[in-house]
mmCIF file of C-alpha atoms in Angstrom:
data_model
loop_
_atom_site.group_PDB
_atom_site.id
_atom_site.type_symbol
_atom_site.label_atom_id
_atom_site.label_comp_id
_atom_site.label_asym_id
_atom_site.label_seq_id
_atom_site.Cartn_x
_atom_site.Cartn_y
_atom_site.Cartn_z
ATOM 1 C CA MET A 1 -0.239 29.903 -42.114
ATOM 2 C CA SER A 2 2.658 31.226 -39.993
ATOM 3 C CA TRP A 3 5.187 28.538 -38.040
ATOM 4 C CA LYS A 4 4.247 30.538 -34.574
ATOM 5 C CA THR A 5 0.095 29.399 -35.972
ATOM 6 C CA LEU A 6 0.916 26.034 -36.961
ATOM 7 C CA THR A 7 2.771 25.436 -33.164
ATOM 8 C CA TYR A 8 -0.127 26.614 -31.195
ATOM 9 C CA PHE A 9 -1.300 23.455 -32.591
ATOM 10 C CA GLY A 10 0.290 21.845 -29.925
ATOM 11 C CA ASP A 11 0.271 24.100 -27.178
ATOM 12 C CA SER A 12 -1.111 22.719 -23.557
ATOM 13 C CA MET A 13 -3.238 25.836 -23.482
ATOM 14 C CA LEU A 14 -5.099 24.217 -26.788
ATOM 15 C CA LEU A 15 -4.615 20.330 -26.146
ATOM 16 C CA ILE A 16 -5.418 20.284 -22.430
ATOM 17 C CA PRO A 17 -8.907 21.553 -22.766
ATOM 18 C CA THR A 18 -9.346 19.746 -26.179
ATOM 19 C CA ALA A 19 -8.514 16.522 -24.388
ATOM 20 C CA VAL A 20 -11.058 17.281 -21.571
ATOM 21 C CA ILE A 21 -13.674 17.749 -24.369
ATOM 22 C CA ILE A 22 -12.856 14.290 -25.856
ATOM 23 C CA ALA A 23 -13.378 12.709 -22.157
ATOM 24 C CA LEU A 24 -16.182 14.114 -21.984
ATOM 25 C CA VAL A 25 -17.506 13.576 -24.995
ATOM 26 C CA LEU A 26 -16.383 9.807 -25.246
ATOM 27 C CA PRO A 27 -18.933 8.165 -22.544
ATOM 28 C CA TRP A 28 -22.021 9.752 -24.976
ATOM 29 C CA LYS A 29 -20.736 8.722 -28.199
ATOM 30 C CA SER A 30 -19.011 5.429 -27.391
ATOM 31 C CA ASP A 31 -20.626 2.443 -26.836
ATOM 32 C CA ASN A 32 -17.491 0.744 -25.135
ATOM 33 C CA ARG A 33 -17.362 2.269 -21.297
ATOM 34 C CA GLN A 34 -13.876 1.597 -21.229
ATOM 35 C CA THR A 35 -12.884 4.264 -23.989
ATOM 36 C CA VAL A 36 -12.483 7.240 -21.774
ATOM 37 C CA TRP A 37 -10.636 5.530 -19.508
ATOM 38 C CA TYR A 38 -7.812 4.548 -22.182
ATOM 39 C CA TRP A 39 -8.318 8.081 -23.612
ATOM 40 C CA VAL A 40 -7.275 9.464 -19.907
ATOM 41 C CA LEU A 41 -4.250 6.878 -19.740
ATOM 42 C CA ALA A 42 -3.135 7.553 -23.364
ATOM 43 C CA PHE A 43 -3.066 11.280 -23.071
ATOM 44 C CA GLY A 44 -2.508 11.077 -19.214
ATOM 45 C CA LEU A 45 0.951 9.299 -19.875
ATOM 46 C CA ALA A 46 2.005 11.345 -22.650
ATOM 47 C CA GLY A 47 2.064 14.116 -20.902
ATOM 48 C CA LEU A 48 3.709 12.504 -17.488
ATOM 49 C CA VAL A 49 6.442 11.465 -19.513
ATOM 50 C CA VAL A 50 7.312 14.771 -21.520
ATOM 51 C CA SER A 51 7.344 16.201 -17.898
ATOM 52 C CA VAL A 52 9.603 13.565 -16.676
ATOM 53 C CA SER A 53 12.159 14.046 -19.429
ATOM 54 C CA LYS A 54 12.167 17.671 -18.364
ATOM 55 C CA ILE A 55 12.435 17.580 -14.789
ATOM 56 C CA LEU A 56 15.448 15.149 -15.017
ATOM 57 C CA PHE A 57 17.373 17.874 -17.318
ATOM 58 C CA LEU A 58 16.467 21.071 -16.321
ATOM 59 C CA GLY A 59 16.245 19.922 -12.342
ATOM 60 C CA PHE A 60 19.565 17.171 -12.821
ATOM 61 C CA GLY A 61 21.082 17.816 -15.803
ATOM 62 C CA ILE A 62 20.291 14.785 -17.614
ATOM 63 C CA GLY A 63 20.723 15.195 -21.060
ATOM 64 C CA SER A 64 22.438 14.009 -24.145
ATOM 65 C CA ALA A 65 25.005 16.318 -25.811
ATOM 66 C CA ARG A 66 25.258 13.761 -28.482
ATOM 67 C CA PHE A 67 22.267 13.913 -30.005
ATOM 68 C CA ASN A 68 21.200 17.391 -28.723
ATOM 69 C CA PHE A 69 17.997 16.057 -26.083
ATOM 70 C CA THR A 70 17.150 17.681 -23.052
ATOM 71 C CA GLY A 71 13.646 16.056 -22.991
ATOM 72 C CA PHE A 72 10.561 15.055 -25.320
ATOM 73 C CA SER A 73 9.121 18.152 -27.127
ATOM 74 C CA GLY A 74 5.630 18.305 -25.639
ATOM 75 C CA HIS A 75 4.095 20.559 -28.106
ATOM 76 C CA SER A 76 4.897 17.161 -30.736
ATOM 77 C CA ALA A 77 4.422 14.754 -28.250
ATOM 78 C CA MET A 78 0.817 15.891 -26.962
ATOM 79 C CA SER A 79 -0.341 16.977 -30.357
ATOM 80 C CA ALA A 80 0.515 13.580 -31.660
ATOM 81 C CA THR A 81 -1.069 12.337 -28.845
ATOM 82 C CA LEU A 82 -4.557 14.165 -29.441
ATOM 83 C CA TRP A 83 -5.360 15.135 -32.739
ATOM 84 C CA PRO A 84 -5.675 11.414 -34.391
ATOM 85 C CA VAL A 85 -7.897 10.570 -31.986
ATOM 86 C CA MET A 86 -9.967 14.290 -32.298
ATOM 87 C CA MET A 87 -10.287 13.317 -35.872
ATOM 88 C CA TRP A 88 -11.102 9.787 -34.883
ATOM 89 C CA LEU A 89 -13.968 10.524 -32.719
ATOM 90 C CA ILE A 90 -15.664 13.539 -35.321
ATOM 91 C CA SER A 91 -15.613 10.995 -38.061
ATOM 92 C CA GLY A 92 -17.268 8.297 -36.466
ATOM 93 C CA ARG A 93 -19.857 7.441 -38.518
ATOM 94 C CA TRP A 94 -18.418 8.598 -41.826
ATOM 95 C CA SER A 95 -17.555 6.480 -45.000
ATOM 96 C CA PRO A 96 -14.141 4.318 -44.672
ATOM 97 C CA ARG A 97 -12.446 6.823 -47.130
ATOM 98 C CA TRP A 98 -13.409 10.025 -45.434
ATOM 99 C CA ARG A 99 -12.616 8.572 -42.186
ATOM 100 C CA LEU A 100 -9.460 7.411 -43.276
ATOM 101 C CA PHE A 101 -9.068 10.739 -44.887
ATOM 102 C CA THR A 102 -10.008 12.505 -41.658
ATOM 103 C CA ILE A 103 -7.705 10.362 -39.544
ATOM 104 C CA GLY A 104 -4.794 11.265 -42.087
ATOM 105 C CA ILE A 105 -5.512 14.567 -41.195
ATOM 106 C CA GLY A 106 -4.887 13.813 -37.217
ATOM 107 C CA TYR A 107 -1.548 12.302 -38.088
ATOM 108 C CA LEU A 108 -0.271 15.455 -40.255
ATOM 109 C CA ILE A 109 -1.166 18.081 -38.018
ATOM 110 C CA PRO A 110 1.648 16.603 -35.441
ATOM 111 C CA LEU A 111 3.915 16.880 -38.263
ATOM 112 C CA MET A 112 3.118 19.934 -39.219
ATOM 113 C CA VAL A 113 3.513 21.060 -35.313
ATOM 114 C CA GLY A 114 7.275 19.192 -35.080
ATOM 115 C CA LEU A 115 8.549 21.240 -37.858
ATOM 116 C CA SER A 116 7.327 24.458 -36.895
ATOM 117 C CA ARG A 117 9.002 23.631 -33.301
ATOM 118 C CA LEU A 118 12.046 23.071 -35.843
ATOM 119 C CA ALA A 119 11.791 26.258 -37.817
ATOM 120 C CA ILE A 120 11.304 28.079 -34.631
ATOM 121 C CA HIS A 121 14.473 26.902 -32.847
ATOM 122 C CA ALA A 122 12.316 25.477 -30.050
ATOM 123 C CA HIS A 123 13.931 22.113 -30.207
ATOM 124 C CA SER A 124 16.221 19.774 -31.505
ATOM 125 C CA LYS A 125 15.617 17.183 -34.165
ATOM 126 C CA SER A 126 15.907 14.580 -31.752
ATOM 127 C CA GLU A 127 13.850 15.744 -28.871
ATOM 128 C CA VAL A 128 10.765 16.556 -32.123
ATOM 129 C CA LEU A 129 11.247 12.843 -33.396
ATOM 130 C CA ALA A 130 11.104 11.463 -29.892
ATOM 131 C CA GLY A 131 8.245 13.701 -29.045
ATOM 132 C CA LEU A 132 6.424 12.690 -32.711
ATOM 133 C CA MET A 133 7.714 8.628 -31.814
ATOM 134 C CA LEU A 134 5.923 8.807 -28.034
ATOM 135 C CA GLY A 135 2.942 10.465 -28.864
ATOM 136 C CA PHE A 136 1.992 8.185 -32.587
ATOM 137 C CA THR A 137 2.567 5.790 -30.247
ATOM 138 C CA LEU A 138 -0.089 6.232 -27.395
ATOM 139 C CA SER A 139 -2.684 7.595 -29.926
ATOM 140 C CA THR A 140 -2.365 4.434 -32.623
ATOM 141 C CA ALA A 141 -2.118 1.926 -29.122
ATOM 142 C CA PHE A 142 -5.097 4.078 -28.446
ATOM 143 C CA LEU A 143 -7.240 3.440 -31.737
ATOM 144 C CA LEU A 144 -6.266 -0.045 -31.927
ATOM 145 C CA THR A 145 -8.015 -0.406 -28.697
ATOM 146 C CA GLN A 146 -10.659 0.650 -30.300
ATOM 147 C CA ARG A 147 -10.840 -1.507 -33.750
ATOM 148 C CA ARG A 148 -14.525 -2.821 -32.124
ATOM 149 C CA THR A 149 -15.884 0.337 -30.633
ATOM 150 C CA SER A 150 -18.782 1.385 -32.672
ATOM 151 C CA LEU A 151 -19.074 5.708 -32.271
ATOM 152 C CA LYS A 152 -22.551 7.633 -32.832
ATOM 153 C CA GLY A 153 -22.354 10.375 -35.520
ATOM 154 C CA PHE A 154 -22.078 13.614 -34.611
ATOM 155 C CA SER A 155 -24.339 16.570 -36.312
ATOM 156 C CA LEU A 156 -23.320 19.543 -37.766
ATOM 157 C CA PRO A 157 -24.106 21.854 -34.774
ATOM 158 C CA GLN A 158 -22.554 18.870 -32.654
ATOM 159 C CA ILE A 159 -19.185 19.422 -34.430
ATOM 160 C CA GLY A 160 -19.572 23.033 -34.018
ATOM 161 C CA VAL A 161 -19.999 22.825 -30.206
ATOM 162 C CA ALA A 162 -17.140 20.175 -29.631
ATOM 163 C CA LEU A 163 -15.160 22.714 -32.148
ATOM 164 C CA LEU A 164 -16.193 25.671 -29.851
ATOM 165 C CA VAL A 165 -13.609 25.962 -27.557
ATOM 166 C CA PRO A 166 -10.478 24.927 -29.672
ATOM 167 C CA LEU A 167 -11.446 27.581 -32.265
ATOM 168 C CA LEU A 168 -11.956 30.595 -29.211
ATOM 169 C CA LEU A 169 -8.660 29.283 -27.992
ATOM 170 C CA LEU A 170 -6.884 29.392 -31.218
ATOM 171 C CA SER A 171 -8.170 32.679 -31.786
ATOM 172 C CA HIS A 172 -7.375 34.210 -28.617
ATOM 173 C CA GLY A 173 -3.624 32.890 -28.899
ATOM 174 C CA ARG A 174 -2.755 32.644 -25.756
ATOM 175 C CA VAL A 175 0.208 30.256 -24.748
ATOM 176 C CA ALA A 176 0.765 28.194 -21.718
ATOM 177 C CA THR A 177 2.844 28.981 -19.375
ATOM 178 C CA THR A 178 4.206 25.236 -18.622
ATOM 179 C CA GLN A 179 7.690 25.473 -19.504
ATOM 180 C CA GLN A 180 8.224 28.297 -16.918
ATOM 181 C CA PHE A 181 6.347 26.223 -14.348
ATOM 182 C CA LEU A 182 8.757 23.008 -14.823
ATOM 183 C CA GLU A 183 11.801 25.382 -14.551
ATOM 184 C CA ARG A 184 10.798 26.519 -11.179
ATOM 185 C CA PHE A 185 9.603 23.133 -9.855
ATOM 186 C CA SER A 186 13.049 21.663 -11.012
ATOM 187 C CA ALA A 187 15.174 23.956 -10.067
ATOM 188 C CA ASN A 188 13.084 24.164 -6.795
ATOM 189 C CA LEU A 189 13.219 19.889 -6.480
ATOM 190 C CA ALA A 190 16.847 20.085 -7.064
ATOM 191 C CA GLY A 191 18.034 22.836 -4.830
ATOM 192 C CA LEU A 192 19.549 25.176 -7.921
ATOM 193 C CA GLU A 193 19.026 28.432 -8.030
ATOM 194 C CA LYS A 194 18.147 28.076 -11.711
ATOM 195 C CA PRO A 195 17.339 25.168 -14.132
ATOM 196 C CA PHE A 196 19.153 24.163 -16.418
ATOM 197 C CA THR A 197 19.962 24.975 -19.785
ATOM 198 C CA ARG A 198 21.158 23.581 -23.146
ATOM 199 C CA ALA A 199 24.195 25.591 -22.818
ATOM 200 C CA ASP A 200 25.247 23.874 -19.759
ATOM 201 C CA LEU A 201 24.725 20.544 -21.705
ATOM 202 C CA PHE A 202 27.280 21.463 -24.037
ATOM 203 C CA ARG A 203 29.825 22.668 -21.434
#
């Protein structure tokens, strides 16, 4: 598996539709009516914090040259928010051992995404670490709030349907243009001809 394939597990083109699927499935599979709102809050907060950090740098040059930091790694943060919850949901009625193993995979995937962002030189170590810390904090907080939540099990056909859209997106490999959108938005917001770049940070 290539680094570019691994990094796609943190791409918004894959994660946003998957997050919507989770939100649609939770009211059906969870006995806690608040679960879906906790999920929307966790995923939405991750996206908000990442976006604000990027806008602050791209539009206003607010970053850290010392730590080579221009904003949270969105791939790292969003994947660390989503995959532990996705695996928790799928493994809801499995044995404790297999459930722990599956959720562990949910924590491993974002780590591999973070490594891939470093391997393809898309982010600095501080940006990836900050993104993972943000995402893991939110997903773990969500899971802690759901300790007493009972989930209905998934049949194999149901798991197939739930994973159909993510698998199709993975096979297609189309990348989201959120970074380009944030660059244009930030420049317009700050009244700049072009957004700040990492090179500007070190000048």
